Tab-separated table of C-alpha atoms in Angstrom:
chain	number	residue	atom	x	y	z
M	10	MET	CA	31.596	-33.931	4.875
M	11	TRP	CA	29.463	-31.584	2.704
M	12	PRO	CA	32.485	-29.896	1.112
M	13	LYS	CA	33.776	-33.331	0.077
M	14	LEU	CA	30.417	-34.238	-1.459
M	15	VAL	CA	30.258	-30.946	-3.331
M	16	LEU	CA	33.806	-31.467	-4.600
M	17	LEU	CA	32.989	-35.023	-5.657
M	18	ALA	CA	29.859	-33.834	-7.482
M	19	ALA	CA	31.867	-31.119	-9.248
M	20	VAL	CA	34.487	-33.646	-10.361
M	21	LEU	CA	31.815	-36.032	-11.664
M	22	ILE	CA	30.110	-33.239	-13.608
M	23	TYR	CA	33.468	-32.165	-15.053
M	24	LEU	CA	34.219	-35.749	-16.152
M	25	ALA	CA	30.778	-36.143	-17.734
M	26	LEU	CA	31.201	-32.891	-19.660
M	27	SER	CA	34.699	-33.942	-20.735
M	28	VAL	CA	33.361	-37.207	-22.139
M	29	ALA	CA	30.566	-35.371	-23.947
M	30	GLY	CA	33.061	-32.817	-25.247
M	31	SER	CA	35.327	-35.512	-26.643
M	32	GLY	CA	32.403	-36.853	-28.663
M	33	LEU	CA	31.598	-33.378	-29.953
M	34	ALA	CA	35.241	-32.708	-30.842
M	35	GLY	CA	34.823	-34.659	-34.081
M	36	LEU	CA	32.321	-32.084	-35.284
M	37	ALA	CA	34.829	-29.289	-34.784
M	38	ARG	CA	37.533	-30.974	-36.876
M	39	ARG	CA	35.805	-30.191	-40.119
M	40	ASN	CA	37.777	-28.307	-42.722
M	41	ALA	CA	36.664	-24.665	-42.810
M	42	ASN	CA	37.328	-24.593	-46.579
M	43	ASP	CA	35.070	-27.561	-47.284
M	44	LYS	CA	32.164	-26.167	-49.322
M	45	ARG	CA	30.248	-29.423	-49.786
M	46	ALA	CA	26.704	-29.433	-48.515
M	47	SER	CA	26.405	-31.071	-45.118
M	48	LEU	CA	23.492	-32.886	-43.570
M	49	TYR	CA	23.433	-34.070	-39.971
M	50	VAL	CA	20.833	-36.612	-38.931
M	51	LEU	CA	20.403	-36.684	-35.153
M	52	LEU	CA	18.602	-39.726	-33.752
M	53	ALA	CA	17.504	-38.686	-30.269
M	54	ASP	CA	15.560	-40.240	-27.429
M	55	ASN	CA	15.138	-38.196	-24.278
M	56	ALA	CA	18.307	-36.308	-25.167
M	57	GLU	CA	17.402	-32.909	-23.718
M	58	GLN	CA	20.675	-32.758	-21.791
M	59	HIS	CA	22.706	-33.046	-25.031
M	60	MET	CA	20.449	-31.564	-27.712
M	61	GLU	CA	21.216	-27.882	-27.238
M	62	ALA	CA	24.972	-28.485	-26.907
M	63	VAL	CA	25.045	-30.499	-30.131
M	64	LEU	CA	22.992	-27.899	-32.012
M	65	ARG	CA	25.253	-25.093	-30.753
M	66	ARG	CA	28.345	-27.041	-31.864
M	67	LEU	CA	26.821	-27.532	-35.309
M	68	GLN	CA	25.985	-23.818	-35.355
M	69	ARG	CA	29.669	-22.989	-34.733
M	70	VAL	CA	30.759	-25.397	-37.473
M	71	ALA	CA	28.336	-23.779	-39.920
M	72	ARG	CA	29.475	-20.264	-39.045
M	73	ARG	CA	33.146	-21.215	-39.343
M	74	ARG	CA	32.445	-22.692	-42.776
M	75	ALA	CA	30.264	-19.696	-43.721
M	76	GLN	CA	27.779	-22.158	-45.161
M	77	PRO	CA	24.486	-23.290	-43.616
M	78	LEU	CA	24.116	-26.858	-42.397
M	79	SER	CA	21.001	-28.960	-42.664
M	80	VAL	CA	19.978	-30.890	-39.565
M	81	VAL	CA	17.233	-33.480	-39.277
M	82	VAL	CA	16.274	-34.378	-35.710
M	83	ILE	CA	14.616	-37.785	-35.572
M	84	ASP	CA	12.951	-37.950	-32.181
M	85	VAL	CA	12.467	-41.507	-30.948
M	86	ALA	CA	9.398	-41.216	-28.710
M	87	SER	CA	10.971	-38.705	-26.319
M	88	THR	CA	9.064	-37.765	-23.216
M	89	ASP	CA	11.350	-34.906	-22.171
M	90	GLN	CA	12.131	-31.495	-23.694
M	91	THR	CA	14.074	-32.856	-26.705
M	92	ALA	CA	11.379	-31.794	-29.182
M	93	ALA	CA	10.933	-28.363	-27.607
M	94	ILE	CA	14.669	-27.669	-27.762
M	95	ALA	CA	14.857	-28.703	-31.419
M	96	HIS	CA	11.797	-26.592	-32.294
M	97	ARG	CA	12.899	-23.429	-30.522
M	98	PHE	CA	16.526	-23.551	-31.665
M	99	SER	CA	16.505	-21.072	-34.482
M	100	ASP	CA	19.525	-19.840	-36.334
M	101	PRO	CA	20.219	-18.761	-39.936
M	102	ALA	CA	23.281	-21.041	-39.962
M	103	LEU	CA	21.168	-24.164	-39.327
M	104	SER	CA	18.188	-25.483	-41.203
M	105	ILE	CA	16.471	-27.847	-38.751
M	106	ALA	CA	13.759	-30.347	-39.647
M	107	TYR	CA	12.004	-32.448	-37.006
M	108	VAL	CA	10.627	-35.968	-37.415
M	109	TYR	CA	8.895	-38.005	-34.699
M	110	VAL	CA	9.043	-41.816	-34.774
M	111	ALA	CA	7.830	-44.435	-32.315
M	112	ASP	CA	10.892	-46.687	-31.988
M	113	TRP	CA	14.553	-47.207	-32.899
M	114	PRO	CA	14.024	-49.498	-35.917
M	115	HIS	CA	11.806	-46.830	-37.508
M	116	ALA	CA	14.333	-44.133	-36.592
M	117	ARG	CA	17.197	-45.989	-38.255
M	118	ALA	CA	15.054	-46.709	-41.340
M	119	GLU	CA	14.129	-43.009	-41.574
M	120	ALA	CA	17.786	-41.992	-41.191
M	121	SER	CA	18.758	-44.374	-44.000
M	122	ARG	CA	15.980	-43.025	-46.215
M	123	ILE	CA	17.097	-39.437	-45.595
M	124	ALA	CA	20.740	-40.313	-46.301
M	125	ASP	CA	19.764	-42.133	-49.525
M	126	GLN	CA	17.778	-39.099	-50.745
M	127	ALA	CA	20.643	-36.653	-50.100
M	128	PRO	CA	22.537	-35.380	-53.151
M	129	ALA	CA	25.627	-37.391	-54.094
M	130	ASP	CA	27.993	-34.541	-53.146
M	131	CYS	CA	26.376	-34.060	-49.716
M	132	ASP	CA	28.329	-35.052	-46.623
M	133	VAL	CA	25.796	-36.970	-44.471
M	134	ARG	CA	26.559	-37.747	-40.837
M	135	THR	CA	24.236	-39.630	-38.547
M	136	LEU	CA	24.590	-39.264	-34.785
M	137	GLU	CA	22.779	-41.055	-31.972
M	138	LEU	CA	21.863	-39.107	-28.853
M	139	ARG	CA	20.488	-41.711	-26.475
M	140	SER	CA	19.265	-41.372	-22.941
M	141	GLY	CA	21.470	-43.040	-20.376
M	142	ARG	CA	24.677	-42.291	-22.270
M	143	PRO	CA	27.096	-39.542	-21.232
M	144	SER	CA	27.856	-38.704	-24.870
M	145	PHE	CA	26.752	-39.458	-28.400
M	146	GLN	CA	28.179	-41.655	-31.094
M	147	GLN	CA	28.459	-41.338	-34.824
M	148	VAL	CA	26.679	-44.300	-36.369
M	149	MET	CA	26.825	-43.700	-40.108
């Protein structure tokens, strides 16, 4: 019985990672020759299980483009290690700013404000990393 449970757990983990990977695949499809400035706004609540993977994917995108990316992590009242992961993730390819907000309406308003203040030629992408979801979604 235990081998079947272990196999079932392994299959479920594989499926969860596959779903998360399919959401991250859109980040990898960027044109390596695109030299426009890029800004990623990550709205996150208790997203410790996804935060490092998303930041590493953005790091790979930045290195492939040979141009740094700007990332703003908007933390929506997380009680897990989301903030710690964002703070300790350091890389020359990523410029990471951290903003804490109390709820989702404030997070979306802050994301809109950041996107509105970005230069006209800047490619702005907003992603939601929400607890209870196996992946993330692009929202703007």
